Amino acid sequence: MSFKYFILGLLTQRPMTGYDIKRLLQRLDWLIGSPSFGSVYPTLHALLKDGLVSLNVDQNNDRPARKVYSITMAGRRALQEWLDRPVEPGASLKEFLMRLMLAGNLSHHGLVTYLQQRRSEVAAHRATLEKVTNSKEKTALGRKLAFDYGLAAAKAELAWLDRTLEQLS
Amino acid sequence: MSFKYFILGLLTQRPMTGYDIKRLLQRLDWLIGSPSFGSVYPTLHALLKDGLVSLNVDQNNDRPARKVYSITMAGRRALQEWLDRPVEPGASLKEFLMRLMLAGNLSHHGLVTYLQQRRSEVAAHRATLEKVTNSKEKTALGRKLAFDYGLAAAKAELAWLDRTLEQLS
DNA sequence: CCCGCCATGTAACACGTTACATGATTTT
DNA sequence: AAAATCATGTAACGTGTTACATGGCGGG
């Protein structure tokens, strides 16, 4: 599960209810994609069962009993372990962005390393696309367009990475 | 299933075996993501059962009996219907690229419309990101980085779309 | 001779969605 | 008064992965 750790990571910022998390995720829909309630609640149950989050119920006055989840020490350890695990090559953009959004839990050095890792992967991908694009095989229109898109996207991402890495130093 | 139609679309270019499809998809891994064999073969079985593809077996001389799938008339109709169905708003980049790669099955007008649709969605997304980025709330580092990335990506995509749309006219 | 590629397939599992069920509070 | 938002949850289903099972052919 990849949302599991992302949700855990969001809880480092502040304790939240399932509904809070879903609302937050909703705004990241385009960037990362947001899981449905049918996914969020069971994920929180699983985290709780594993002792990575703790629960306290707000039953002050409002009826629906807000269930506020907080990350535990064990949770922080598990999250750190996840963040430290090198991303497997070929990870998706979505995964890159999930971890990036949790950059607050990384050291400066860790973040820089992470971005450099990504850089080398994108550079490799770019090289592959350039090879394909430059070879003068007869290519179908759709293929040509998609590859051209991919190349443009890779260039833009490399530019962003370079800019960001520079700002960080 | 979204790979179902994509695979069907790939068969408009030439008849292929499951292995061929997987090999082709592998090279699109970064761009689109490639399903495993455990997904490709059952998908072909389903397409066959629905009459969208036909099968003929190559049992000439080599042992493993290559199973070559071709798209049928019903398959072409189903594909066309899928391509004509407007993409629901908020579709992922992956879906955009899948359809883009099947541009060969679209009319010139259809392709232009498709790209313009995408353009308006990305533009909306860009506007949202710009609003968030410009608001001077205290934002966590990761959030800031991810949003900044998203904005750069959106700008790059808009530039590509404009360039491509111009070339197409 | 072993390794990697060609070639097909199945079963168990993981992850997430959709649809349903329930009900209070706030906004239009 | 109706609609949207807050708030939680479950069950069935869809889609895809991982791991397994099988086996021939070609090159180092």
XYZ file of C-alpha atoms (C1' of nucleotides) in Angstrom:
394
model
C 0.000 0.000 0.000
C 1.445 3.326 -0.911
C -1.266 5.625 0.440
C -0.734 4.017 3.814
C 2.598 5.708 4.351
C 1.501 8.913 2.724
C -1.426 9.215 5.109
C 0.884 8.376 7.980
C 3.166 11.134 6.781
C 0.366 13.676 6.646
C -0.310 12.991 10.300
C 3.152 14.317 11.194
C 1.829 17.794 10.387
C -1.121 17.593 12.734
C -3.574 15.039 14.118
C -6.515 14.546 11.798
C -9.758 12.677 11.316
C -10.410 10.487 8.310
C -12.580 13.217 6.918
C -9.825 15.820 7.345
C -7.409 13.595 5.492
C -9.816 12.998 2.670
C -10.450 16.730 2.354
C -6.748 17.460 2.246
C -6.155 14.701 -0.274
C -8.994 15.970 -2.426
C -7.065 19.137 -3.090
C -4.087 17.097 -4.200
C -6.245 15.067 -6.558
C -4.697 16.292 -9.750
C -1.159 16.037 -8.441
C -1.283 12.716 -6.655
C -4.778 11.304 -6.881
C -6.993 10.974 -3.873
C -8.301 7.707 -2.444
C -11.985 7.418 -1.618
C -13.508 7.245 1.842
C -13.848 3.517 1.356
C -10.089 3.440 1.298
C -9.192 6.129 3.830
C -11.122 4.734 6.771
C -9.907 1.138 6.462
C -6.357 2.437 6.048
C -6.641 4.308 9.336
C -8.039 1.197 10.994
C -5.054 -0.774 9.754
C -2.578 1.869 10.962
C -4.262 1.831 14.345
C -4.115 -1.944 14.554
C -0.396 -1.795 13.794
C 0.116 0.797 16.496
C 1.413 3.408 14.055
C -1.306 5.871 14.993
C -3.323 6.456 18.137
C -6.928 7.462 18.403
C -8.825 9.787 20.640
C -12.477 10.446 20.231
C -13.959 13.929 20.426
C -17.340 13.418 21.990
C -17.757 16.892 23.510
C -21.034 17.987 22.089
C -21.321 17.287 18.406
C -23.013 14.061 17.528
C -20.956 12.271 14.890
C -18.032 11.685 17.286
C -14.920 12.917 15.497
C -12.185 10.298 15.609
C -8.896 12.124 15.686
C -5.805 10.119 14.753
C -2.272 11.039 15.797
C 1.000 9.474 14.737
C 2.802 7.477 17.427
C 6.521 6.994 18.015
C 6.314 3.624 16.304
C 4.577 5.388 13.445
C 7.369 7.927 13.123
C 9.915 5.156 13.062
C 7.989 3.261 10.388
C 7.607 6.421 8.327
C 11.296 7.230 8.597
C 12.153 3.731 7.539
C 9.896 4.083 4.519
C 11.404 7.437 3.588
C 14.921 6.078 3.972
C 14.233 3.077 1.781
C 15.553 3.971 -1.651
C 12.778 4.282 -4.215
C 12.878 1.436 -6.662
C 13.880 2.576 -10.117
C 10.964 3.215 -12.421
C 8.731 4.530 -9.677
C 5.863 6.608 -10.898
C 5.541 10.370 -10.790
C 2.840 9.921 -8.210
C 5.208 8.176 -5.856
C 7.825 10.825 -6.411
C 5.354 13.523 -5.462
C 4.064 11.680 -2.422
C 7.502 11.490 -0.943
C 8.310 15.007 -2.028
C 5.297 16.274 -0.151
C 6.708 14.643 2.969
C 10.009 16.474 2.523
C 9.508 18.079 5.919
C 10.451 14.764 7.465
C 13.734 14.609 5.581
C 17.065 16.172 6.393
C 18.430 18.748 3.973
C 20.910 16.193 2.753
C 18.221 13.545 2.435
C 16.070 15.819 0.308
C 18.941 16.786 -1.967
C 19.886 13.150 -2.428
C 16.286 12.313 -3.207
C 16.036 14.989 -5.879
C 19.357 13.982 -7.380
C 18.202 10.402 -7.567
C 15.112 11.501 -9.398
C 17.229 13.652 -11.655
C 19.341 10.767 -12.802
C 16.283 8.680 -13.520
C 14.571 11.378 -15.529
C 17.804 12.043 -17.404
C 18.005 8.380 -18.350
C 14.429 8.396 -19.486
C 15.040 11.508 -21.506
C 18.007 9.918 -23.242
C 15.898 6.892 -24.159
C 13.157 9.064 -25.588
C 15.635 11.142 -27.526
C 17.105 8.025 -29.095
C 13.670 6.824 -30.174
C 12.590 10.243 -31.413
C 15.718 10.796 -33.467
C 15.681 7.415 -35.121
C 13.907 7.917 -38.388
C 11.681 4.880 -38.244
C 8.263 5.339 -39.669
C 6.293 5.972 -36.507
C 2.555 6.087 -36.062
C 1.118 9.512 -35.320
C -0.035 8.678 -31.812
C 3.281 7.177 -30.894
C 5.118 10.204 -32.176
C 2.901 12.592 -30.248
C 3.152 10.638 -27.016
C 6.922 10.358 -27.241
C 7.216 14.020 -28.066
C 5.070 14.815 -25.059
C 7.213 12.596 -22.870
C 10.348 14.318 -24.054
C 8.949 17.766 -23.360
C 7.800 16.666 -19.922
C 11.189 15.165 -19.113
C 12.990 18.339 -20.165
C 10.675 20.465 -18.057
C 11.137 18.214 -15.058
C 14.916 18.297 -15.398
C 14.799 22.076 -15.543
C 12.669 22.182 -12.411
C 14.950 19.761 -10.590
C 18.034 21.787 -11.461
C 16.404 25.023 -10.409
C 15.194 23.518 -7.148
C 18.488 21.853 -6.342
C 20.254 25.150 -6.869
C 17.849 26.978 -4.587
C 18.449 24.377 -1.906
C 22.184 25.031 -1.842
C -10.608 -1.638 -17.186
C -8.552 0.929 -18.927
C -5.774 -1.238 -20.319
C -8.425 -3.293 -22.045
C -9.152 -0.609 -24.606
C -5.566 0.450 -24.882
C -4.527 -3.087 -25.766
C -7.419 -3.292 -28.192
C -6.168 -0.061 -29.730
C -2.654 -1.368 -30.111
C -4.024 -4.230 -32.164
C -5.235 -1.759 -34.800
C -1.606 -1.298 -35.776
C -0.895 -4.977 -36.332
C -1.955 -8.378 -34.997
C 0.078 -9.359 -31.978
C 0.608 -12.045 -29.389
C 0.344 -11.380 -25.690
C 4.081 -11.434 -25.495
C 4.399 -8.877 -28.284
C 1.995 -6.577 -26.486
C 3.821 -6.898 -23.218
C 7.134 -6.147 -24.935
C 5.669 -3.069 -26.586
C 4.093 -1.919 -23.352
C 7.353 -2.419 -21.526
C 8.920 0.305 -23.592
C 6.095 2.641 -22.620
C 6.567 1.831 -18.968
C 7.733 5.257 -17.929
C 5.130 7.069 -19.954
C 2.068 4.965 -19.272
C 2.995 2.061 -17.046
C 2.955 -1.487 -18.280
C 0.709 -4.240 -16.938
C 2.220 -7.590 -16.062
C 1.754 -10.838 -17.969
C -0.713 -11.861 -15.328
C -2.855 -9.014 -16.571
C -2.155 -9.065 -20.300
C -3.146 -12.665 -20.965
C -6.435 -12.575 -19.066
C -7.278 -9.279 -20.776
C -6.821 -10.904 -24.166
C -8.976 -13.840 -23.079
C -11.708 -11.402 -22.081
C -11.462 -9.499 -25.363
C -11.702 -12.793 -27.225
C -14.724 -13.877 -25.238
C -16.412 -10.572 -26.070
C -15.639 -11.029 -29.755
C -13.542 -7.875 -29.945
C -10.487 -9.782 -31.101
C -9.982 -12.986 -33.038
C -7.310 -15.585 -32.534
C -5.256 -17.658 -34.839
C -2.613 -20.002 -33.659
C 0.805 -20.249 -35.289
C 1.751 -23.878 -34.964
C 4.111 -24.070 -37.941
C 7.233 -25.441 -36.424
C 8.153 -23.685 -33.219
C 6.880 -25.343 -30.080
C 5.282 -22.735 -27.832
C 2.388 -22.125 -30.251
C 2.229 -18.375 -30.768
C -1.321 -17.089 -30.285
C -1.780 -14.135 -32.570
C -4.690 -11.822 -31.808
C -6.296 -9.512 -34.368
C -8.923 -6.869 -33.830
C -12.355 -7.666 -35.266
C -14.989 -5.346 -36.723
C -16.865 -5.437 -33.436
C -13.571 -4.575 -31.762
C -13.080 -1.554 -33.977
C -16.589 -0.379 -33.225
C -16.057 -0.792 -29.485
C -12.740 1.046 -29.674
C -14.257 3.885 -31.640
C -17.036 4.176 -29.127
C -14.489 4.354 -26.330
C -12.461 6.995 -28.134
C -15.563 9.037 -28.857
C -16.730 8.961 -25.261
C -15.612 12.220 -23.715
C -12.971 11.737 -21.046
C -14.342 12.448 -17.618
C -12.818 15.563 -16.122
C -9.944 14.919 -13.780
C -8.662 11.973 -15.778
C -5.062 11.120 -15.095
C -2.085 11.889 -17.261
C -1.813 8.191 -17.932
C -5.253 8.094 -19.462
C -4.515 11.152 -21.531
C -1.414 9.503 -22.934
C -3.137 6.206 -23.621
C -5.694 7.876 -25.809
C -3.099 10.138 -27.348
C -1.130 7.102 -28.407
C -4.209 5.865 -30.231
C -4.494 9.144 -32.130
C -4.151 7.222 -35.380
C -7.733 6.073 -34.899
C -9.018 9.623 -34.593
C -9.964 12.110 -37.263
C -7.951 15.309 -37.482
C -10.837 17.170 -35.941
C -11.245 14.566 -33.208
C -7.598 14.846 -32.247
C -7.688 18.639 -32.137
C -10.790 18.579 -29.983
C -9.163 16.084 -27.666
C -6.087 18.239 -27.210
C -8.177 21.353 -26.665
C -10.178 19.567 -24.010
C -7.002 18.629 -22.257
C -5.764 22.185 -22.610
C -8.718 23.631 -20.805
C -8.373 21.143 -17.988
C -4.687 21.794 -17.515
C -5.317 25.528 -17.648
C -7.873 25.201 -14.869
C -5.483 23.155 -12.825
C -2.765 25.714 -13.380
C -5.013 28.517 -12.188
C -5.812 26.605 -9.017
C -2.157 25.981 -8.304
C -1.283 29.587 -8.947
C -3.890 30.731 -6.483
C -2.530 28.431 -3.800
C 1.073 29.318 -4.550
C 0.463 33.052 -4.447
C -1.492 33.009 -1.221
C 1.055 33.726 1.477
C -0.082 31.105 3.955
C 2.703 29.499 5.888
C 3.143 26.333 3.880
C 5.143 23.245 4.783
C 8.278 22.702 2.709
C 7.058 19.542 1.022
C 3.752 21.059 0.099
C 5.462 24.092 -1.374
C 7.828 21.957 -3.421
C 5.087 19.698 -4.724
C 2.853 22.598 -5.700
C 5.743 24.356 -7.353
C 6.489 21.182 -9.276
C 2.876 20.892 -10.310
C 2.836 24.440 -11.552
C 5.985 23.967 -13.600
C 4.599 20.759 -15.069
C 1.301 22.420 -15.953
C 3.069 25.312 -17.678
C 5.223 22.915 -19.657
C 2.229 20.868 -20.685
C 0.320 23.943 -21.805
C 3.291 25.026 -23.877
C 3.466 21.597 -25.479
C -0.257 21.559 -26.190
C -0.129 24.996 -27.803
C 2.859 24.074 -29.903
C 1.277 20.799 -30.984
C -2.094 22.330 -31.748
C -0.399 24.914 -33.901
C 1.519 22.277 -35.819
C -1.689 20.412 -36.461
C -3.309 23.369 -38.185
C 25.958 -26.241 -19.436
C 23.532 -22.480 -17.714
C 21.350 -18.214 -18.511
C 18.317 -15.263 -20.741
C 14.735 -14.691 -23.908
C 10.533 -16.482 -26.088
C 5.856 -17.981 -24.880
C 1.678 -19.145 -22.255
C -1.077 -19.523 -18.423
C -3.384 -19.745 -13.335
C -4.336 -18.707 -8.357
C -3.871 -15.984 -4.389
C -3.455 -11.641 -2.962
C -3.312 -6.400 -2.628
C -5.261 -2.163 -3.271
C -8.647 0.777 -4.317
C -13.535 2.099 -6.013
C -18.578 2.163 -5.938
C -22.522 1.851 -3.769
C -24.837 1.545 0.202
C -26.257 2.755 5.169
C -26.842 6.415 8.712
C -27.492 10.775 10.644
C -26.403 15.696 12.417
C -25.424 20.537 11.215
C -24.964 24.503 8.254
C -25.942 27.095 4.231
C -29.033 28.646 0.503
C -37.582 23.195 2.965
C -33.920 21.467 0.356
C -29.212 20.938 -0.433
C -24.519 20.788 0.842
C -21.132 19.617 4.119
C -19.585 17.138 8.136
C -18.761 12.448 9.754
C -18.231 7.362 9.934
C -18.382 2.955 8.260
C -19.073 -1.858 5.457
C -19.537 -5.160 1.478
C -19.126 -6.314 -3.186
C -16.589 -5.620 -6.960
C -12.798 -4.318 -10.341
C -8.303 -4.210 -11.714
C -3.827 -5.362 -11.429
C 0.427 -7.663 -9.145
C 3.247 -11.561 -7.450
C 4.415 -15.885 -7.479
C 4.097 -20.076 -9.380
C 4.076 -23.758 -13.213
C 5.811 -25.241 -17.795
C 8.842 -25.689 -21.535
C 11.808 -24.771 -26.118
C 15.512 -22.259 -28.270
C 19.880 -19.715 -28.850
C 24.277 -17.650 -27.295
C 28.338 -17.166 -24.146
